[in-house]
Tab-separated table of C-alpha atoms and ligand atoms in Angstrom:
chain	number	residue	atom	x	y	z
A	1	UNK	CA	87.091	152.581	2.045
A	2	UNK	CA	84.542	149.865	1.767
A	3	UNK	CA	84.634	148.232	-1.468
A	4	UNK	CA	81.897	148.317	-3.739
A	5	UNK	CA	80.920	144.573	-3.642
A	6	UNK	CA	80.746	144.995	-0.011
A	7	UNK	CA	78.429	147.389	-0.012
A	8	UNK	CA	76.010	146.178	-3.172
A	9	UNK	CA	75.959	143.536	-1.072
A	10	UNK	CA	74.704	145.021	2.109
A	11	UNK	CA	72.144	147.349	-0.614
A	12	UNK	CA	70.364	144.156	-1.624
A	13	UNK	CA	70.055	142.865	1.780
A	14	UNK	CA	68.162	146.179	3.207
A	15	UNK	CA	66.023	146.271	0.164
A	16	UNK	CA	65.265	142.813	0.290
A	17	UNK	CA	64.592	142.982	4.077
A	18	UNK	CA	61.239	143.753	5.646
A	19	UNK	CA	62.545	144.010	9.207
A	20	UNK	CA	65.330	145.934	10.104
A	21	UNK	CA	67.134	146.586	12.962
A	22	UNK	CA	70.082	149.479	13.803
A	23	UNK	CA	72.425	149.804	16.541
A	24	UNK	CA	74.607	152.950	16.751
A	25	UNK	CA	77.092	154.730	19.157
A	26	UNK	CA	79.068	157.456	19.131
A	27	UNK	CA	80.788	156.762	15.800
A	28	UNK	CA	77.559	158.069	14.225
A	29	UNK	CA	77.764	161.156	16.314
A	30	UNK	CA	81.583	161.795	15.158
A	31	UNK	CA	80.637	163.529	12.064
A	32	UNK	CA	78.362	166.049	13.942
A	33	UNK	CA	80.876	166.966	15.851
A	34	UNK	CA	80.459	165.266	18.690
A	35	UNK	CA	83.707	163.868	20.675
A	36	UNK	CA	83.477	159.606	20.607
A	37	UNK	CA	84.674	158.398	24.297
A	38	UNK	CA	87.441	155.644	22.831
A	39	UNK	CA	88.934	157.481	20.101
A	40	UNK	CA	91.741	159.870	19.736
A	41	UNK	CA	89.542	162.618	20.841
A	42	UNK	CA	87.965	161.116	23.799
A	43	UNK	CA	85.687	162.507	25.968
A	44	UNK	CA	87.676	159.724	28.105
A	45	UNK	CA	91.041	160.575	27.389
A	46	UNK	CA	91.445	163.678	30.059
A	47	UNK	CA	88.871	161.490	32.540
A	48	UNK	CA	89.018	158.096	34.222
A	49	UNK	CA	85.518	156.523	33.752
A	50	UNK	CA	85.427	155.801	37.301
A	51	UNK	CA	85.480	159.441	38.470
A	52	UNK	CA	82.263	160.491	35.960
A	53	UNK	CA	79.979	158.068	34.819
A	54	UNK	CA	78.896	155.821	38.001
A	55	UNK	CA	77.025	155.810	40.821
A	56	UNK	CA	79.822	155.927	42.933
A	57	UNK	CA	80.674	158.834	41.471
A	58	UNK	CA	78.132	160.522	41.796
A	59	UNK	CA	77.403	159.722	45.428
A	60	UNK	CA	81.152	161.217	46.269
A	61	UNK	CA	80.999	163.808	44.356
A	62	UNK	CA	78.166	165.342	42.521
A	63	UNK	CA	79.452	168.809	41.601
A	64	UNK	CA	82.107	167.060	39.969
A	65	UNK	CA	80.159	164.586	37.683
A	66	UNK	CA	77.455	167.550	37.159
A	67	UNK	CA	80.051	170.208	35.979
A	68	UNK	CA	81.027	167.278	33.008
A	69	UNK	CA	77.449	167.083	32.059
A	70	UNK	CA	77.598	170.531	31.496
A	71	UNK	CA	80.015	170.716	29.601
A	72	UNK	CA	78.508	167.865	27.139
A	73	UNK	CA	75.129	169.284	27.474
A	74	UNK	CA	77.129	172.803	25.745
A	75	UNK	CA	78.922	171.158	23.625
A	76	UNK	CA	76.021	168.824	22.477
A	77	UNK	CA	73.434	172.130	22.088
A	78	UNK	CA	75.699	173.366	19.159
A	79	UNK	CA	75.691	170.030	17.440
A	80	UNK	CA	72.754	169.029	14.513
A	81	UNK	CA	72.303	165.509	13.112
A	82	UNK	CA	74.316	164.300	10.033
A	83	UNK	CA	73.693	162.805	6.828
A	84	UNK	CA	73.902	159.063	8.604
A	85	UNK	CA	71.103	160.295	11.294
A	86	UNK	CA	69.186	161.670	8.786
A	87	UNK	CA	69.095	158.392	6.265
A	88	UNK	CA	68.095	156.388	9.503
A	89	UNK	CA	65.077	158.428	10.176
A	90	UNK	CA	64.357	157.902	6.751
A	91	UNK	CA	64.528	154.197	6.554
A	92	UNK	CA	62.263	154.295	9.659
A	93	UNK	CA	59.405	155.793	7.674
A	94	UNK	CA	60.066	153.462	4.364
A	95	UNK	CA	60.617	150.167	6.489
A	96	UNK	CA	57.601	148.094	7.556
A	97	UNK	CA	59.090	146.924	11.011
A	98	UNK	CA	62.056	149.376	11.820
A	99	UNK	CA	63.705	149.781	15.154
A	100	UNK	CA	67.111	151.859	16.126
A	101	UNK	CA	68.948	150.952	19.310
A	102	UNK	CA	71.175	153.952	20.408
A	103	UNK	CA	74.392	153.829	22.972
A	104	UNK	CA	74.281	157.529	22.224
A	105	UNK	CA	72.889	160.267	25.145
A	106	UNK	CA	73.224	163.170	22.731
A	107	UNK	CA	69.265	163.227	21.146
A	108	UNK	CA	70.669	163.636	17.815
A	109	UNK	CA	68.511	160.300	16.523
A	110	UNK	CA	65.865	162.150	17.675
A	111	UNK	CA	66.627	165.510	16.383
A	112	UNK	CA	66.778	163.516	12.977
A	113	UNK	CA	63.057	162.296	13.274
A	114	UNK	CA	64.058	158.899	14.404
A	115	UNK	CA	60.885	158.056	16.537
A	116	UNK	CA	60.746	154.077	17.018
A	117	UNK	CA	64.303	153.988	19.058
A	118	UNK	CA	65.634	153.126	22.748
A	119	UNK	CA	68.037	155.242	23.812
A	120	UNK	CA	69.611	152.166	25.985
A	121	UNK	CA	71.971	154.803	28.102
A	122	UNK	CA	69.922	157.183	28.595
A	123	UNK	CA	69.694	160.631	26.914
A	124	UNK	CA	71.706	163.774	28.201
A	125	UNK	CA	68.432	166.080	28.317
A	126	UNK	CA	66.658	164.442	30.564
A	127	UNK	CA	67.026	164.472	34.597
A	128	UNK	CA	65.765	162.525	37.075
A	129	UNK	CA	64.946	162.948	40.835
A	130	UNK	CA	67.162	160.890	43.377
A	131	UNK	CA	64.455	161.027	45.445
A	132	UNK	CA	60.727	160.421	43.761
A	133	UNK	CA	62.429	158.822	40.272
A	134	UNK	CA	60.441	161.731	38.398
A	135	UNK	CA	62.007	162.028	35.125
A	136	UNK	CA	62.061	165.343	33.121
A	137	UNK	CA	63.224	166.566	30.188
A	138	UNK	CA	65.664	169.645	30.907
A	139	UNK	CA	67.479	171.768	27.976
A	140	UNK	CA	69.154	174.749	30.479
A	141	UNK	CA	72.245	174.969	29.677
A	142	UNK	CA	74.181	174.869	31.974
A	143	UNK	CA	71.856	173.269	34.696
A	144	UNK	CA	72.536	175.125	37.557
A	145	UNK	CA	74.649	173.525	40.521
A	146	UNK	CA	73.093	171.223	42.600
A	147	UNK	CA	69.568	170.845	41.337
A	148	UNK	CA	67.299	169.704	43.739
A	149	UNK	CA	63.274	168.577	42.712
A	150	UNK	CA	60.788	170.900	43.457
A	151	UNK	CA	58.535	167.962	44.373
A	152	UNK	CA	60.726	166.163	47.166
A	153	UNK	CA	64.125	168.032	47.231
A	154	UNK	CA	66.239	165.559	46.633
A	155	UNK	CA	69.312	166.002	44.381
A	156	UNK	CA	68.211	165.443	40.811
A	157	UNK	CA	71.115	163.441	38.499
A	158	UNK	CA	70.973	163.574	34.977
A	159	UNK	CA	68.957	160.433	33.197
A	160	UNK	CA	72.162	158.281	32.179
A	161	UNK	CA	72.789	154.714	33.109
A	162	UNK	CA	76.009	154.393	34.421
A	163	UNK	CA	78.486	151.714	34.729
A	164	UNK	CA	77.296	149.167	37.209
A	165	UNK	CA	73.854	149.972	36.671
A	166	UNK	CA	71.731	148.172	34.873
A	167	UNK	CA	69.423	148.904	31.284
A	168	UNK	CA	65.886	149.546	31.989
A	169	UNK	CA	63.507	146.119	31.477
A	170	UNK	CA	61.825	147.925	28.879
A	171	UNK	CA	64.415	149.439	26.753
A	172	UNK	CA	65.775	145.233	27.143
A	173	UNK	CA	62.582	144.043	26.241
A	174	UNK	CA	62.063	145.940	22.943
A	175	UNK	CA	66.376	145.711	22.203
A	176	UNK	CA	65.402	142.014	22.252
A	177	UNK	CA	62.534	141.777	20.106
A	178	UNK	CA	64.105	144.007	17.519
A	179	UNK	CA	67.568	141.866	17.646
A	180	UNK	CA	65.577	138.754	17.575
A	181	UNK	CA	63.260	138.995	14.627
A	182	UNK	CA	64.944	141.111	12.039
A	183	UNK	CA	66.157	140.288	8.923
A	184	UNK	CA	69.123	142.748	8.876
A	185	UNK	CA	71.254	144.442	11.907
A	186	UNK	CA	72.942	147.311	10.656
A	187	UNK	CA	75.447	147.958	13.629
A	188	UNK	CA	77.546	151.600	12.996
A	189	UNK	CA	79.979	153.757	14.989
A	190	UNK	CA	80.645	151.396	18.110
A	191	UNK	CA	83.832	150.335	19.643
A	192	UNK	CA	81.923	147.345	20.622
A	193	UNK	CA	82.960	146.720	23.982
A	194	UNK	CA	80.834	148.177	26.481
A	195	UNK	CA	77.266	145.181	27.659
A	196	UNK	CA	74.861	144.552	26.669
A	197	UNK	CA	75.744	146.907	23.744
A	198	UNK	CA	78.264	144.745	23.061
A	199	UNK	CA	76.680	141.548	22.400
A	200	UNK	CA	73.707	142.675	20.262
A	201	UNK	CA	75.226	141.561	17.251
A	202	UNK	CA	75.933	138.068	17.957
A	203	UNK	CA	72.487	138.097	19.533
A	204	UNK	CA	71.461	138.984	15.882
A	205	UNK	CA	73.555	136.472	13.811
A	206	UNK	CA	72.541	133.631	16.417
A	207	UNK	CA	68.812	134.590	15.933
A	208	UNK	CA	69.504	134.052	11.840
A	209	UNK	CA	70.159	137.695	11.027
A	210	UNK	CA	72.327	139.358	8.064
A	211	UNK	CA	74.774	141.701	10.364
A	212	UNK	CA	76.863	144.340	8.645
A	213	UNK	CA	78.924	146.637	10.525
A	214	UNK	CA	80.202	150.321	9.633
A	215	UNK	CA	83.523	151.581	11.147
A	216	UNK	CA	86.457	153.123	10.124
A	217	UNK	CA	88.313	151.060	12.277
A	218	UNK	CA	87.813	147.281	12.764
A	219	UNK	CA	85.848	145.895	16.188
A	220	UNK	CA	85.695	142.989	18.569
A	221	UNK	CA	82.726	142.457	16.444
A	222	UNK	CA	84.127	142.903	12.742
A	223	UNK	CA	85.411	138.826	12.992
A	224	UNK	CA	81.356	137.276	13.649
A	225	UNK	CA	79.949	140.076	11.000
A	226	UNK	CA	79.145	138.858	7.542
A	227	UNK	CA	79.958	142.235	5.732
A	228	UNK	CA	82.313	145.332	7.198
A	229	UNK	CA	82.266	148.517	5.618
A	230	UNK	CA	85.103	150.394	6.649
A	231	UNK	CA	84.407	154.267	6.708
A	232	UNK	CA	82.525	157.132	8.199
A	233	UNK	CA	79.271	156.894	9.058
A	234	UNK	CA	78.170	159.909	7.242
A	235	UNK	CA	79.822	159.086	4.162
A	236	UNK	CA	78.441	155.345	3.420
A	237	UNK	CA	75.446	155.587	5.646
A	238	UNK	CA	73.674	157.568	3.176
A	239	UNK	CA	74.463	155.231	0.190
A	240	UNK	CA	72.633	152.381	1.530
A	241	UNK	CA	69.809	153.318	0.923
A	242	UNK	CA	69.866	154.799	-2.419
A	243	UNK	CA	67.554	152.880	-4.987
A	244	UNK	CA	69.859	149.876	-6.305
B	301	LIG	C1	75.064	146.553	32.919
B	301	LIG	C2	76.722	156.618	29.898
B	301	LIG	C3	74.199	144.943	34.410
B	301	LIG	C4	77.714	157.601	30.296
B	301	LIG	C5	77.616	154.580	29.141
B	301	LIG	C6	83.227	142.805	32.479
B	301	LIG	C7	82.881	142.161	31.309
B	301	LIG	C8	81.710	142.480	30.632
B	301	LIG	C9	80.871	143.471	31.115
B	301	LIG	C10	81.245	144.130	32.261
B	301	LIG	C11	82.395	143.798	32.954
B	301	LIG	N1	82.463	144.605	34.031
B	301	LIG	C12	81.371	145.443	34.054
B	301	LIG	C13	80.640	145.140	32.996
B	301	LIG	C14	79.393	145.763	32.616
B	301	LIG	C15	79.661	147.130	32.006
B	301	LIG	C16	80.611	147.053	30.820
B	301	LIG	O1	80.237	146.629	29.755
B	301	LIG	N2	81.848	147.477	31.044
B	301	LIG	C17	82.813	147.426	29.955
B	301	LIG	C18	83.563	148.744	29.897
B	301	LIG	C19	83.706	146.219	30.188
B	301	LIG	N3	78.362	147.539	31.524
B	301	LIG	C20	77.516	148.134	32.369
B	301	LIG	O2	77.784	148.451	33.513
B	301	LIG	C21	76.118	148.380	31.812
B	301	LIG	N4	75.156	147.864	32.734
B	301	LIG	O3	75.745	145.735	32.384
B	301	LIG	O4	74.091	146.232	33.856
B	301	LIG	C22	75.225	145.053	35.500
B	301	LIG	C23	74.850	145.663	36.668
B	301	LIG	C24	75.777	145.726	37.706
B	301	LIG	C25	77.092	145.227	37.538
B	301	LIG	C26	77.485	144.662	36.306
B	301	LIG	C27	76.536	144.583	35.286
B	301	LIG	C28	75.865	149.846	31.615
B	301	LIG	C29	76.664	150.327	30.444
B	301	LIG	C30	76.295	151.779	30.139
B	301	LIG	C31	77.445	152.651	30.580
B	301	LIG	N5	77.150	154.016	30.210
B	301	LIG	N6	77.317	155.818	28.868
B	301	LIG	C32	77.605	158.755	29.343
B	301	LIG	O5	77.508	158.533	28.119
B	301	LIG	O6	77.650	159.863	29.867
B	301	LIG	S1	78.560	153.723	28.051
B	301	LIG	C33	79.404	154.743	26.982
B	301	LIG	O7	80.121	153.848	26.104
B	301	LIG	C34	78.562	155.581	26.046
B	301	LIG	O8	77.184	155.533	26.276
B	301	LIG	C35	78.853	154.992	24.680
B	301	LIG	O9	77.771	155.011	23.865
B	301	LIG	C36	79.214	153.620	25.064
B	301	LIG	C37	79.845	152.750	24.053
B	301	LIG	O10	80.886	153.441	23.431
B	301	LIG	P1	80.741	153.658	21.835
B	301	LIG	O11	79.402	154.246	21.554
B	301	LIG	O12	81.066	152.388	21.149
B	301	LIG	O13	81.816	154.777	21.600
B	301	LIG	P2	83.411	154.589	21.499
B	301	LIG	O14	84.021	155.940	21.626
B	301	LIG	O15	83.842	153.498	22.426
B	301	LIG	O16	83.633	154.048	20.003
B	301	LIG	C38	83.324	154.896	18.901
B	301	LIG	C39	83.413	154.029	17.663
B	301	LIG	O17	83.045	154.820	16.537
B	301	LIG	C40	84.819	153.514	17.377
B	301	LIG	O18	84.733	152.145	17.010
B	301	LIG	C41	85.277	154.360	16.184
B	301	LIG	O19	86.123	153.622	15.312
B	301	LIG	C42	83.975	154.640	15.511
B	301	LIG	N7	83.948	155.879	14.720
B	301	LIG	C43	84.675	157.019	14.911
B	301	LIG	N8	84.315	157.921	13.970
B	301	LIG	C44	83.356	157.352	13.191
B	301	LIG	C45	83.114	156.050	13.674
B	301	LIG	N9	82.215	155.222	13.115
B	301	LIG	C46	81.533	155.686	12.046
B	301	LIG	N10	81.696	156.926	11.520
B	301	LIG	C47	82.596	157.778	12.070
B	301	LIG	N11	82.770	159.008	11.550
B	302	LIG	ZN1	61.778	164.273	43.776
């Protein structure tokens, strides 16, 4: 449990901080019930990351990578925000320059009322045409088997960055101002090992900002840190931001 020095300390930082930056993955998501991909429960344990979530994939076969969309897009419609999503959305609104970074493709930020965040992987209810690159936000659930765009007919895929491809330029640009100028990187839920994810918070420190981390577990990223809280996200989350 992280100790109460620990996180006094990290309390004085984010009051004393006008510019404030968050990173979160699927940690965050655990406590609404949503499976992490590295953890005991896995999405990844019963799947090889190779045979879902890349191109290649998709291009050998679609059916396959489209049936375990479906299956997270039902799983993910029965799932609300937590305490930790909530008390993000809320710092948005009290902070003067706020921005959230998200490795997560579930929405639930957004279902919170975060609205200054990149989703950096893409979000799991939107599709996009192989074909004319329209992109449109889609809740059926399931979609049904093989969608094809009413505009051009081409397959539609859902609007995910995969392994091997790379972040949109805009989602970089704004992941780089926020990392750059903030006073405080709050990084939460993240195994820490999948890029450019993965590097944020060093990009952070190097740049001059405070970097605390929140995990149950300890990360590649727990050792270059200057304060880890170890615990769940929607248990300490939450306490950060009460009044000191
Ligand atoms: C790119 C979409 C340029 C799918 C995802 C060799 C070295 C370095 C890099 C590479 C390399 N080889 C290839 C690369 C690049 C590659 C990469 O990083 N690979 C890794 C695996 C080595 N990256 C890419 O390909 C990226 N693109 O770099 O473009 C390029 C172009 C061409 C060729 C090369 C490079 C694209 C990466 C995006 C991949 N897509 N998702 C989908 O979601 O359907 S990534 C996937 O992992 C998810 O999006 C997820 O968000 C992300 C990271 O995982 P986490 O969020 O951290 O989740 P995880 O389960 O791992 O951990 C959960 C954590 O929560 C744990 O720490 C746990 O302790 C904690 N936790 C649990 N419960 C709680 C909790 N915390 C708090 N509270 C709790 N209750
Ligand atoms: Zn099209």
């Amino acid at each position: 449990m992280a100790s109460g020095s620990n996180l006094g300390i990290v309390k004085q930082r984010l009051a004393a901080a006008r510019r404030i930056t968050v990173l979160t993955g699927a940690g965050i998501s655990a406590d609404s019930g949503v499976p992490t991909f590295r953890g005991a429960d896995g999405l990844w344990r019963n799947y090889r990351v190779e045979d879902l979530a890349t191109p290649e994939a998709f291009q050998r076969d679609p059916r396959l990578v489209w049936e375990w969309y479906n299956w997270r897009r039902e799983l993910i419609a029965t799932k609300q925000p937590n305490e930790a999503h909530k008390a993000i959305a809320k710092l948005e609104r009290r902070c003067p320059d706020f921005w959230l970074i998200t490795q997560n493709v579930d929405g639930l930020h957004r279902d919170a009322g975060s609205q200054k965040v990149s989703e950096i992987h893409g979000n799991i209810w939107k599709i996009r045409c192989t074909g004319c690159g329209v992109v449109e936000d889609n809740r059926d659930v399931p979609v049904p088997l093989l969608p094809s765009c009413p505009r051009c007919e081409a397959l539609l895929r859902p609007h995910i960055v995969w392994f091997g491809e790379s972040l949109c330029t805009v989602d970089l640009d704004s992941c780089s101002r926020a990392l750059q100028h903030c006073d405080v990187l709050l990084v939460i839920g993240t195994s820490g090992v999948v890029y450019p994810a993965a590097g944020f918070a060093s990009v952070a420190k190097e740049a001059g900002a405070f970097v605390a981390e929140i995990n149950p577990d300890s990360t590649p990223q727990s050792s270059l840190v200057d304060v880890s809280l170890q615990g769940r996200a929607k248990d300490l989350v939450p306490l950060l931001f009460d009044p000191i």
